[in-house]
Amino acid sequence: MGPDWYCHDVIPGTVRVEVLARTANTLTFRPPIPGFGTDHVIVIPTRHVSSLLELDDELAVELLAAVKQAAAQVVALHGGCQVLTTVGDEQHNKHLHWHVAAGAGVARFVAR
């Protein structure tokens, strides 16, 4: 496992991100280099949680509310979005994070 970009750089502010929302336990932001989509938002817990499988129920409620708020904002701007998290070998950074993305570059499961 490589370094935890969220714990080491984003949360302490070492790397500059566009903060969209913050609660006591969550951070919603646009990364400096979008990973996919024309609009790319990331939602994370501000304390280390390695993956969805390690998430406690209390934080899950607050985190899902932040994801829901981010998705609503992206849908208002673009008409739709994709919400994604990964676990296990598919997870490139072992800090739970949700991608909220829209536009070119996201997977298309249905034709427009």
C-alpha atoms as an extended CHARMM CRD file, in Angstrom:
* protein
*
       112  EXT
         1         1  MET       CA              0.0000000000        0.0000000000        0.0000000000  PROA      1               0.0000000000
         2         2  GLY       CA              1.2620000000        3.4650000000       -0.8950000000  PROA      2               0.0000000000
         3         3  PRO       CA              0.8650000000        6.5800000000        1.1910000000  PROA      3               0.0000000000
         4         4  ASP       CA             -2.6140000000        7.7300000000        2.1550000000  PROA      4               0.0000000000
         5         5  TRP       CA             -3.0110000000       10.8870000000        0.0410000000  PROA      5               0.0000000000
         6         6  TYR       CA             -6.0960000000       11.9680000000        1.9930000000  PROA      6               0.0000000000
         7         7  CYS       CA             -4.5380000000       11.6760000000        5.4770000000  PROA      7               0.0000000000
         8         8  HSD       CA             -1.0880000000       12.9090000000        4.4690000000  PROA      8               0.0000000000
         9         9  ASP       CA             -1.9230000000       15.7190000000        2.0500000000  PROA      9               0.0000000000
        10        10  VAL       CA             -5.5940000000       16.6610000000        1.6900000000  PROA      10              0.0000000000
        11        11  ILE       CA             -6.8360000000       16.7630000000        5.2930000000  PROA      11              0.0000000000
        12        12  PRO       CA             -3.8180000000       18.6690000000        6.7030000000  PROA      12              0.0000000000
        13        13  GLY       CA             -3.8890000000       21.0410000000        3.7060000000  PROA      13              0.0000000000
        14        14  THR       CA             -0.4940000000       20.1530000000        2.2260000000  PROA      14              0.0000000000
        15        15  VAL       CA             -2.1550000000       19.9940000000       -1.1950000000  PROA      15              0.0000000000
        16        16  ARG       CA             -4.6040000000       22.6790000000       -2.2490000000  PROA      16              0.0000000000
        17        17  VAL       CA             -8.1080000000       21.4540000000       -3.0920000000  PROA      17              0.0000000000
        18        18  GLU       CA            -11.3730000000       23.2750000000       -3.7590000000  PROA      18              0.0000000000
        19        19  VAL       CA            -13.3520000000       22.6250000000       -0.5680000000  PROA      19              0.0000000000
        20        20  LEU       CA            -17.0920000000       22.4240000000       -1.2570000000  PROA      20              0.0000000000
        21        21  ALA       CA            -18.3000000000       21.3760000000        2.1980000000  PROA      21              0.0000000000
        22        22  ARG       CA            -16.9220000000       20.3270000000        5.5500000000  PROA      22              0.0000000000
        23        23  THR       CA            -18.5220000000       18.8490000000        8.6540000000  PROA      23              0.0000000000
        24        24  ALA       CA            -16.9410000000       17.7140000000       11.8940000000  PROA      24              0.0000000000
        25        25  ASN       CA            -16.1950000000       14.3350000000       10.3070000000  PROA      25              0.0000000000
        26        26  THR       CA            -16.3400000000       14.7560000000        6.5040000000  PROA      26              0.0000000000
        27        27  LEU       CA            -14.6970000000       16.7440000000        3.7310000000  PROA      27              0.0000000000
        28        28  THR       CA            -16.1250000000       17.2840000000        0.2510000000  PROA      28              0.0000000000
        29        29  PHE       CA            -13.7980000000       18.7330000000       -2.3710000000  PROA      29              0.0000000000
        30        30  ARG       CA            -12.7320000000       18.9140000000       -5.9940000000  PROA      30              0.0000000000
        31        31  PRO       CA             -9.2410000000       17.4640000000       -6.4490000000  PROA      31              0.0000000000
        32        32  PRO       CA             -6.5040000000       19.5430000000       -8.0820000000  PROA      32              0.0000000000
        33        33  ILE       CA             -6.3400000000       17.0560000000      -10.9840000000  PROA      33              0.0000000000
        34        34  PRO       CA             -9.7080000000       15.4830000000      -11.8350000000  PROA      34              0.0000000000
        35        35  GLY       CA             -9.5750000000       11.7030000000      -11.9560000000  PROA      35              0.0000000000
        36        36  PHE       CA            -12.5440000000       11.2360000000      -14.2570000000  PROA      36              0.0000000000
        37        37  GLY       CA            -15.5370000000       13.1330000000      -15.5490000000  PROA      37              0.0000000000
        38        38  THR       CA            -15.7760000000       16.7840000000      -16.4510000000  PROA      38              0.0000000000
        39        39  ASP       CA            -16.9140000000       17.4330000000      -12.9020000000  PROA      39              0.0000000000
        40        40  HSD       CA            -15.2350000000       15.3300000000      -10.2010000000  PROA      40              0.0000000000
        41        41  VAL       CA            -15.9790000000       15.6650000000       -6.4880000000  PROA      41              0.0000000000
        42        42  ILE       CA            -14.5310000000       13.4940000000       -3.7220000000  PROA      42              0.0000000000
        43        43  VAL       CA            -16.1010000000       12.9210000000       -0.2870000000  PROA      43              0.0000000000
        44        44  ILE       CA            -13.9830000000       11.4980000000        2.5490000000  PROA      44              0.0000000000
        45        45  PRO       CA            -14.1440000000       10.9740000000        6.2900000000  PROA      45              0.0000000000
        46        46  THR       CA            -11.6590000000       13.2740000000        8.0250000000  PROA      46              0.0000000000
        47        47  ARG       CA            -10.4240000000       10.4700000000       10.2540000000  PROA      47              0.0000000000
        48        48  HSD       CA             -8.8030000000        7.4250000000        8.7310000000  PROA      48              0.0000000000
        49        49  VAL       CA            -11.2290000000        4.7170000000        7.6960000000  PROA      49              0.0000000000
        50        50  SER       CA             -9.5630000000        2.2180000000        5.3910000000  PROA      50              0.0000000000
        51        51  SER       CA            -12.6330000000        1.2270000000        3.3570000000  PROA      51              0.0000000000
        52        52  LEU       CA            -16.3930000000        0.9150000000        3.2540000000  PROA      52              0.0000000000
        53        53  LEU       CA            -16.0160000000       -2.4520000000        4.9660000000  PROA      53              0.0000000000
        54        54  GLU       CA            -14.4550000000       -0.7540000000        8.0090000000  PROA      54              0.0000000000
        55        55  LEU       CA            -16.9750000000        2.1060000000        8.2810000000  PROA      55              0.0000000000
        56        56  ASP       CA            -18.9200000000        2.3440000000       11.5410000000  PROA      56              0.0000000000
        57        57  ASP       CA            -22.6570000000        2.9960000000       11.3610000000  PROA      57              0.0000000000
        58        58  GLU       CA            -22.6110000000        6.4060000000       13.0630000000  PROA      58              0.0000000000
        59        59  LEU       CA            -20.0510000000        7.8700000000       10.6790000000  PROA      59              0.0000000000
        60        60  ALA       CA            -21.7910000000        6.1260000000        7.7580000000  PROA      60              0.0000000000
        61        61  VAL       CA            -24.9020000000        8.2600000000        8.2800000000  PROA      61              0.0000000000
        62        62  GLU       CA            -22.9170000000       11.5280000000        8.2720000000  PROA      62              0.0000000000
        63        63  LEU       CA            -20.7500000000       10.4510000000        5.3520000000  PROA      63              0.0000000000
        64        64  LEU       CA            -23.7050000000        9.3370000000        3.2370000000  PROA      64              0.0000000000
        65        65  ALA       CA            -25.4300000000       12.6670000000        3.9260000000  PROA      65              0.0000000000
        66        66  ALA       CA            -22.3220000000       14.4380000000        2.5740000000  PROA      66              0.0000000000
        67        67  VAL       CA            -22.2790000000       12.1750000000       -0.5000000000  PROA      67              0.0000000000
        68        68  LYS       CA            -25.9880000000       12.8530000000       -1.0370000000  PROA      68              0.0000000000
        69        69  GLN       CA            -25.4430000000       16.6220000000       -0.8190000000  PROA      69              0.0000000000
        70        70  ALA       CA            -22.5240000000       16.4770000000       -3.2760000000  PROA      70              0.0000000000
        71        71  ALA       CA            -24.5380000000       14.3290000000       -5.7010000000  PROA      71              0.0000000000
        72        72  ALA       CA            -27.4800000000       16.7350000000       -5.5510000000  PROA      72              0.0000000000
        73        73  GLN       CA            -25.1810000000       19.6530000000       -6.4120000000  PROA      73              0.0000000000
        74        74  VAL       CA            -23.6100000000       17.7920000000       -9.3400000000  PROA      74              0.0000000000
        75        75  VAL       CA            -27.0340000000       16.6780000000      -10.6370000000  PROA      75              0.0000000000
        76        76  ALA       CA            -28.2530000000       20.2890000000      -10.4320000000  PROA      76              0.0000000000
        77        77  LEU       CA            -25.2930000000       21.3590000000      -12.5910000000  PROA      77              0.0000000000
        78        78  HSD       CA            -25.1270000000       18.4420000000      -15.0380000000  PROA      78              0.0000000000
        79        79  GLY       CA            -28.4420000000       16.5880000000      -14.9200000000  PROA      79              0.0000000000
        80        80  GLY       CA            -26.9270000000       13.3830000000      -13.5350000000  PROA      80              0.0000000000
        81        81  CYS       CA            -23.8390000000       11.8560000000      -11.9640000000  PROA      81              0.0000000000
        82        82  GLN       CA            -22.1190000000        8.6620000000      -10.9620000000  PROA      82              0.0000000000
        83        83  VAL       CA            -21.3630000000        7.8800000000       -7.2910000000  PROA      83              0.0000000000
        84        84  LEU       CA            -18.6320000000        5.3300000000       -6.7410000000  PROA      84              0.0000000000
        85        85  THR       CA            -16.4560000000        3.8350000000       -4.0400000000  PROA      85              0.0000000000
        86        86  THR       CA            -14.1970000000        0.8180000000       -4.2990000000  PROA      86              0.0000000000
        87        87  VAL       CA            -13.0440000000       -1.8820000000       -1.8720000000  PROA      87              0.0000000000
        88        88  GLY       CA            -10.3570000000       -4.5310000000       -1.7610000000  PROA      88              0.0000000000
        89        89  ASP       CA             -7.9320000000       -4.8110000000       -4.6410000000  PROA      89              0.0000000000
        90        90  GLU       CA             -9.9210000000       -2.2610000000       -6.6740000000  PROA      90              0.0000000000
        91        91  GLN       CA             -9.2000000000        0.4710000000       -4.0910000000  PROA      91              0.0000000000
        92        92  HSD       CA             -6.1420000000        2.5140000000       -5.1250000000  PROA      92              0.0000000000
        93        93  ASN       CA             -5.9470000000        4.5020000000       -1.8630000000  PROA      93              0.0000000000
        94        94  LYS       CA             -6.7280000000        2.6940000000        1.3770000000  PROA      94              0.0000000000
        95        95  HSD       CA             -8.7280000000        5.6090000000        2.7920000000  PROA      95              0.0000000000
        96        96  LEU       CA            -12.4760000000        5.4240000000        2.2100000000  PROA      96              0.0000000000
        97        97  HSD       CA            -13.4630000000        7.9090000000       -0.4730000000  PROA      97              0.0000000000
        98        98  TRP       CA            -16.4960000000        8.4450000000       -2.6720000000  PROA      98              0.0000000000
        99        99  HSD       CA            -16.2400000000        9.8320000000       -6.1920000000  PROA      99              0.0000000000
       100       100  VAL       CA            -19.1490000000       11.9120000000       -7.4740000000  PROA      100             0.0000000000
       101       101  ALA       CA            -18.5560000000       12.4770000000      -11.1690000000  PROA      101             0.0000000000
       102       102  ALA       CA            -20.4000000000       13.6770000000      -14.2540000000  PROA      102             0.0000000000
       103       103  GLY       CA            -19.6900000000       14.2100000000      -17.9250000000  PROA      103             0.0000000000
       104       104  ALA       CA            -17.1660000000       12.7620000000      -20.3160000000  PROA      104             0.0000000000
       105       105  GLY       CA            -15.0040000000       10.0940000000      -18.7250000000  PROA      105             0.0000000000
       106       106  VAL       CA            -17.5270000000        8.3570000000      -16.4750000000  PROA      106             0.0000000000
       107       107  ALA       CA            -18.7820000000        4.8500000000      -17.2380000000  PROA      107             0.0000000000
       108       108  ARG       CA            -21.9820000000        4.7470000000      -19.2510000000  PROA      108             0.0000000000
       109       109  PHE       CA            -24.3620000000        1.9450000000      -18.3480000000  PROA      109             0.0000000000
       110       110  VAL       CA            -27.2970000000        3.2400000000      -20.3930000000  PROA      110             0.0000000000
       111       111  ALA       CA            -27.3920000000        5.0670000000      -23.6830000000  PROA      111             0.0000000000
       112       112  ARG       CA            -28.4130000000        8.6930000000      -23.5390000000  PROA      112             0.0000000000
